[in-house]
CSV table of C-alpha atoms in Angstrom, one decimal:
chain,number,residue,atom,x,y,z
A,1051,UNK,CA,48.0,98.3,175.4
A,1052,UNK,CA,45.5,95.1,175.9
A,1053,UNK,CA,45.9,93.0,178.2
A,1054,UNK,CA,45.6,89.0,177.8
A,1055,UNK,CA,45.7,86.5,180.5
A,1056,UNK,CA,45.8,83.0,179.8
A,1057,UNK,CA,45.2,79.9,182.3
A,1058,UNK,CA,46.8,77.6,183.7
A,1059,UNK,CA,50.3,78.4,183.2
A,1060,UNK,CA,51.7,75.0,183.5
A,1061,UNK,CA,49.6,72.3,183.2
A,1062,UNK,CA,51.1,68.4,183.7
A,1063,UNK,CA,48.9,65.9,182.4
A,1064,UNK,CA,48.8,61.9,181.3
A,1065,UNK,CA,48.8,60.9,177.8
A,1066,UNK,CA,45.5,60.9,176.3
A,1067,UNK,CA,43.9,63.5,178.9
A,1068,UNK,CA,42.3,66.8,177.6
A,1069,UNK,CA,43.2,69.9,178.8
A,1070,UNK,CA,41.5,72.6,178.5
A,1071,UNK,CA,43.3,76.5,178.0
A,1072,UNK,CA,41.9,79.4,178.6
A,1073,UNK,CA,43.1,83.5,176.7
A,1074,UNK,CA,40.7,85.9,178.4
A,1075,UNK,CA,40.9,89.9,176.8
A,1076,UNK,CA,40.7,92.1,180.3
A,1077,UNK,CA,40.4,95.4,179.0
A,1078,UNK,CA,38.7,95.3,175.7
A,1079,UNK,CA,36.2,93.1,173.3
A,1080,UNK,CA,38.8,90.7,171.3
A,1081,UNK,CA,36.8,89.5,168.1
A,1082,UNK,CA,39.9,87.4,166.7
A,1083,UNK,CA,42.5,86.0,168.9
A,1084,UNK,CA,45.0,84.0,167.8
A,1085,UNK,CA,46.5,80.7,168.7
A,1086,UNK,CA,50.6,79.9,168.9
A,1087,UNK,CA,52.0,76.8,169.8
A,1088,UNK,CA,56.1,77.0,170.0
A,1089,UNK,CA,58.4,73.9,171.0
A,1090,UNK,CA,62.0,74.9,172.4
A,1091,UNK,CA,64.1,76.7,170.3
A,1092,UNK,CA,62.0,77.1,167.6
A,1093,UNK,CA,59.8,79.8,166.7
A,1094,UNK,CA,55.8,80.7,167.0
A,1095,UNK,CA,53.7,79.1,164.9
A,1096,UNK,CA,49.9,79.6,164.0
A,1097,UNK,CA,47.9,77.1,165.0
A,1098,UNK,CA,44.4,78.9,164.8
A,1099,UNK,CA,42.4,82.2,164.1
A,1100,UNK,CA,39.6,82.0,167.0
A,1101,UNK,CA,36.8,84.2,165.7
A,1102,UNK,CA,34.1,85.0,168.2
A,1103,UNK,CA,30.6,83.6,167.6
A,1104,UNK,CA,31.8,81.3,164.6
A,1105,UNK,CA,33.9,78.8,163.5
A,1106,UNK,CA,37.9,78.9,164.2
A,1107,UNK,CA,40.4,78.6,161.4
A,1108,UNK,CA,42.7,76.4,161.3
A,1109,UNK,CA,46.2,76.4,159.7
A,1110,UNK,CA,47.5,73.5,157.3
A,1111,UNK,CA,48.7,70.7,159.3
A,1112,UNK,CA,46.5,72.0,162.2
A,1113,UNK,CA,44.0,68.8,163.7
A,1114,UNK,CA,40.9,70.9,164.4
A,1115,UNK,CA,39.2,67.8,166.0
A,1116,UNK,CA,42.5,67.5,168.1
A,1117,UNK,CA,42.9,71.1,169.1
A,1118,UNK,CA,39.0,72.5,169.7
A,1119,UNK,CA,38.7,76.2,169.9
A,1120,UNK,CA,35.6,78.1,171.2
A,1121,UNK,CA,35.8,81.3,171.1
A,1122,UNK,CA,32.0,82.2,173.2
A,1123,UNK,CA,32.0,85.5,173.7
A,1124,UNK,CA,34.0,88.8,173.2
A,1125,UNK,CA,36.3,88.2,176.0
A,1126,UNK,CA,37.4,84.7,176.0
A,1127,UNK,CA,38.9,81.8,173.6
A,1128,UNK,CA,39.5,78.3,174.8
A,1129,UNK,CA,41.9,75.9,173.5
A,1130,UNK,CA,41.2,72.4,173.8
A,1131,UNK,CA,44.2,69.9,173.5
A,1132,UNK,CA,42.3,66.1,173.1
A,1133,UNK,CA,43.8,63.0,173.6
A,1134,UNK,CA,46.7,64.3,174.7
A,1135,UNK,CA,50.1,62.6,173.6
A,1136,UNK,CA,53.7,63.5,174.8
A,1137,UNK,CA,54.5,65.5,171.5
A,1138,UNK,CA,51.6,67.5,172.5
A,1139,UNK,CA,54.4,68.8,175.2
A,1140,UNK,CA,54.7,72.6,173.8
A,1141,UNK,CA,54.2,76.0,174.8
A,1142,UNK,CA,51.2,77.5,173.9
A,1143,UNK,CA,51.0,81.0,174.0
A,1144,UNK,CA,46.9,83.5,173.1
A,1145,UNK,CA,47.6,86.5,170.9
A,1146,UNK,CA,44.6,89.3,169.9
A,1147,UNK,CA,45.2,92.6,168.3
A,1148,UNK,CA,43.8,96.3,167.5
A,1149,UNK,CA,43.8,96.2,164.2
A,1150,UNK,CA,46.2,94.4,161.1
A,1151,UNK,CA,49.2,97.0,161.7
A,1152,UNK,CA,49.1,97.1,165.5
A,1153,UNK,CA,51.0,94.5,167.5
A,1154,UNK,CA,49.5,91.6,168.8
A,1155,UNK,CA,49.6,91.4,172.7
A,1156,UNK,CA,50.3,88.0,173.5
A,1157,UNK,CA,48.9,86.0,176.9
A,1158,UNK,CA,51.7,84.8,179.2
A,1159,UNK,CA,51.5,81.2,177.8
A,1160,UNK,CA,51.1,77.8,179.2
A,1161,UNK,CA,53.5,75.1,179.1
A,1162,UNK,CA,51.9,71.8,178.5
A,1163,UNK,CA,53.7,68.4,179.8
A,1164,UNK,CA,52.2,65.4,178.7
A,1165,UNK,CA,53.7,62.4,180.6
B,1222,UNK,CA,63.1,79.7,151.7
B,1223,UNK,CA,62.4,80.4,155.0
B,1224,UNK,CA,59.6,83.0,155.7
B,1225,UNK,CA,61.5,84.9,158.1
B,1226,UNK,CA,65.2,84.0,158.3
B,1227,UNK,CA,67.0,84.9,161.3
B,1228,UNK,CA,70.7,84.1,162.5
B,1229,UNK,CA,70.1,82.1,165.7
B,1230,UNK,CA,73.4,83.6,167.3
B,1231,UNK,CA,73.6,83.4,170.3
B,1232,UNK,CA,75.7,86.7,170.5
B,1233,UNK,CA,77.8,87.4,173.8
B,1234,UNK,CA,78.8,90.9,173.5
B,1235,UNK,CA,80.1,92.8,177.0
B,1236,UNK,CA,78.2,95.6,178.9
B,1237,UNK,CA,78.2,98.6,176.6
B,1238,UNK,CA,78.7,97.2,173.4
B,1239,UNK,CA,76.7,97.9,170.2
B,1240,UNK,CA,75.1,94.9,168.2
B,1241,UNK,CA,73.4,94.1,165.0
B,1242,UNK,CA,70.6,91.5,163.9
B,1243,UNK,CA,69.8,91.3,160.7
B,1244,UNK,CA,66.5,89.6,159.1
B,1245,UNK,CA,65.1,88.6,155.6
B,1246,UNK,CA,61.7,87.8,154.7
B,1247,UNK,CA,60.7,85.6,151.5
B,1248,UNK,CA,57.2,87.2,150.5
B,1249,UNK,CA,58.4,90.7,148.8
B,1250,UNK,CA,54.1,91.8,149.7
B,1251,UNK,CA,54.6,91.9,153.2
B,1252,UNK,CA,53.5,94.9,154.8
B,1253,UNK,CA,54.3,95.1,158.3
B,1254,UNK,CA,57.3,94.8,160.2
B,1255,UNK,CA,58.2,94.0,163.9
B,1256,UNK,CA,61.1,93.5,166.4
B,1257,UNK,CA,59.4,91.3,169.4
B,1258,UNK,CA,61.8,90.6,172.1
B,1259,UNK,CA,61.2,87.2,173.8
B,1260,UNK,CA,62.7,86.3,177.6
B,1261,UNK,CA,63.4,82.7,178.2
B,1262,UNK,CA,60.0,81.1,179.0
B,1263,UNK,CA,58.1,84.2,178.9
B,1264,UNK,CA,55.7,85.1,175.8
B,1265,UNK,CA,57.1,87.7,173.5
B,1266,UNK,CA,56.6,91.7,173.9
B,1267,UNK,CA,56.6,93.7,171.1
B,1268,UNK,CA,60.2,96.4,171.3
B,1269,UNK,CA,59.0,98.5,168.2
B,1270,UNK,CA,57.4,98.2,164.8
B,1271,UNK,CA,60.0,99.4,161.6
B,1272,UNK,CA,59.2,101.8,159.2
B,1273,UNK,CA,60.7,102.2,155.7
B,1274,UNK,CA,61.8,105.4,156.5
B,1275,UNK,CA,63.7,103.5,159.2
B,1276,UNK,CA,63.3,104.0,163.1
B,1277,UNK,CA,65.0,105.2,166.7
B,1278,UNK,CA,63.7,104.3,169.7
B,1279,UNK,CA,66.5,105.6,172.4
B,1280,UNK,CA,68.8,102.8,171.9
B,1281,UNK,CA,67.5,100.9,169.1
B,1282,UNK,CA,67.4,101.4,165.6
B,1283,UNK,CA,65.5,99.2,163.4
B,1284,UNK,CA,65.4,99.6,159.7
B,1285,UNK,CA,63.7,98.1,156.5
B,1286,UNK,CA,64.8,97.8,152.9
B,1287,UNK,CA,62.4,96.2,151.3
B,1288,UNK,CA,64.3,95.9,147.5
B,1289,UNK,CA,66.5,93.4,149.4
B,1290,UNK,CA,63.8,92.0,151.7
B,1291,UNK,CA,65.9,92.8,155.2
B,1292,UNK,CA,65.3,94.2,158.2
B,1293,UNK,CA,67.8,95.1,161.2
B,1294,UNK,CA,68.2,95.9,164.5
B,1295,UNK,CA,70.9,98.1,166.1
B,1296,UNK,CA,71.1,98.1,169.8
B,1297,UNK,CA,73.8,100.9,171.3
B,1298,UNK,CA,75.2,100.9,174.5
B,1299,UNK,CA,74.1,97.4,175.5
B,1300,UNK,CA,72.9,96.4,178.7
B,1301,UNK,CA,72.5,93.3,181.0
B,1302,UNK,CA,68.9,93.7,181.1
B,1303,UNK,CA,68.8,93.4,177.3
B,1304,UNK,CA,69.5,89.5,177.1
B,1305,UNK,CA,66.7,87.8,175.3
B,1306,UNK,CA,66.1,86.4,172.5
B,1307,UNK,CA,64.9,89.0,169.3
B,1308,UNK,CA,62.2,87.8,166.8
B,1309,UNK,CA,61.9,89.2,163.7
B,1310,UNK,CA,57.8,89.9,162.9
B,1311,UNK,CA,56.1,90.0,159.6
B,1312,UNK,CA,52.7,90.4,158.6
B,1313,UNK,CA,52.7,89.0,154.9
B,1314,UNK,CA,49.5,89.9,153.8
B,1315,UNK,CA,47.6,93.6,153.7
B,1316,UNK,CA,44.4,93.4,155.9
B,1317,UNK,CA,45.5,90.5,157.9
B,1318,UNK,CA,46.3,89.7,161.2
B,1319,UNK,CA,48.4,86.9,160.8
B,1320,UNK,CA,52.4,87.4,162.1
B,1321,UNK,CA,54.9,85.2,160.6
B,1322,UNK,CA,57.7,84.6,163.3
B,1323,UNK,CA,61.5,84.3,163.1
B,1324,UNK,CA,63.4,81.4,165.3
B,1325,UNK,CA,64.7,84.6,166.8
B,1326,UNK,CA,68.7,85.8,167.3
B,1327,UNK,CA,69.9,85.2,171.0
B,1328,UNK,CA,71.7,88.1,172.6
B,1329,UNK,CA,73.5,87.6,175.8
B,1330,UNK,CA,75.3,90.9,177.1
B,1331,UNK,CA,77.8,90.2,179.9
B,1332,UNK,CA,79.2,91.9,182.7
């Protein structure tokens, strides 16, 4: 299966700090990767559809001027978390995938603490 | 409705015993259908897609009725190393990549 790293895996920050996270594809070209943001006991939930070479889609409720994705080249989406506030505090976790009916193989996440 | 509607459990069953989640999902077009298992601050790691002919994978047995929307896993012979927490996946729309996630069952098996 593909394999996703993600960095940093924590990251502690002040309010209204960005923080910048990055989902790299190590073992093949990743065209769409996906964004997930889950808070504790609750479940994954779509923030974004990071398309390579254009413009990431956001889902409703989603700030895309908050949460700035650029997905640059094959390998690697960033997630950019602006002006960071304390209910910012989640875990956000990079997804990308073979095709519709395969799995998705999910980064190992970062935890995000804003103080 | 919920998209995906899971019971949050948790379930504490001992060492050896055999245990059932059960899921329903809301949009009756969804196509694809996943068990992800989750450890506690860990990202999730898919434990086998579910066919509508229904599916064994050594211990686990996951199956799909889509007239009543459901889905289920049956784990056998439980064992410690299968505490986690069980999400239900569904893709809800043909040609998309887009999973809809459960809140996931807790399972805690015990010595």
């Amino acid at each position: 299966g593909a394999v996703v790293s993600q960095h940093p895996s924590r990251v502690i920050c002040k309010s209204g700090t960005s923080v910048k996270i990055e989902c790299r594809s190590l073992d093949f070209q990743a065209t769409t990767m996906f964004w997930y943001r889950q808070f504790p006991k609750q479940s994954l939930m779509l923030m974004a559809t990071s398309n390579e070479g254009s413009k990431a889609t956001y889902e409703q409720g989603v700030e895309k001027d908050k949460f700035l994705i650029n997905h640059a080249s094959l390998t690697l989406s960033t997630l950019t978390v602006t002006s960071a506030h304390p209910e910012d505090s989640s875990f956000y976790i990079c997804s990308t995938t073979l095709s519709s009916y395969n799995e998705q193989f999910f980064g190992p996440g970062t935890r995000l603490t804003v103080l | 409705r919920k998209e995906v509607e899971q019971d949050p459990g948790p379930f504490n069953v001992p060492e050896g015993a055999t245990v059932a989640f059960n899921c329903t999902y809301s949009n009756s077009a969804s196509q694809s259908f996943f068990w992800y298992r989750q450890d506690c601050r860990k990202e999730p790691k898919l434990l086998m897609s579910v066919y509508s002919s229904g599916n064994e994978d050594g211990r686990f047995t996951a199956q799909l009725n889509r007239a009543s929307q459901y889905i289920s896993l049956l784990i056998r012979d439980s064992k410690l190393s299968d505490s986690a927490t069980y999400l239900c996946v569904v893709n809800q729309r043909a040609g998309s990549y887009q999973l809809t996630f459960g809140k996931g069952t807790k399972l805690s098996v015990i010595p």
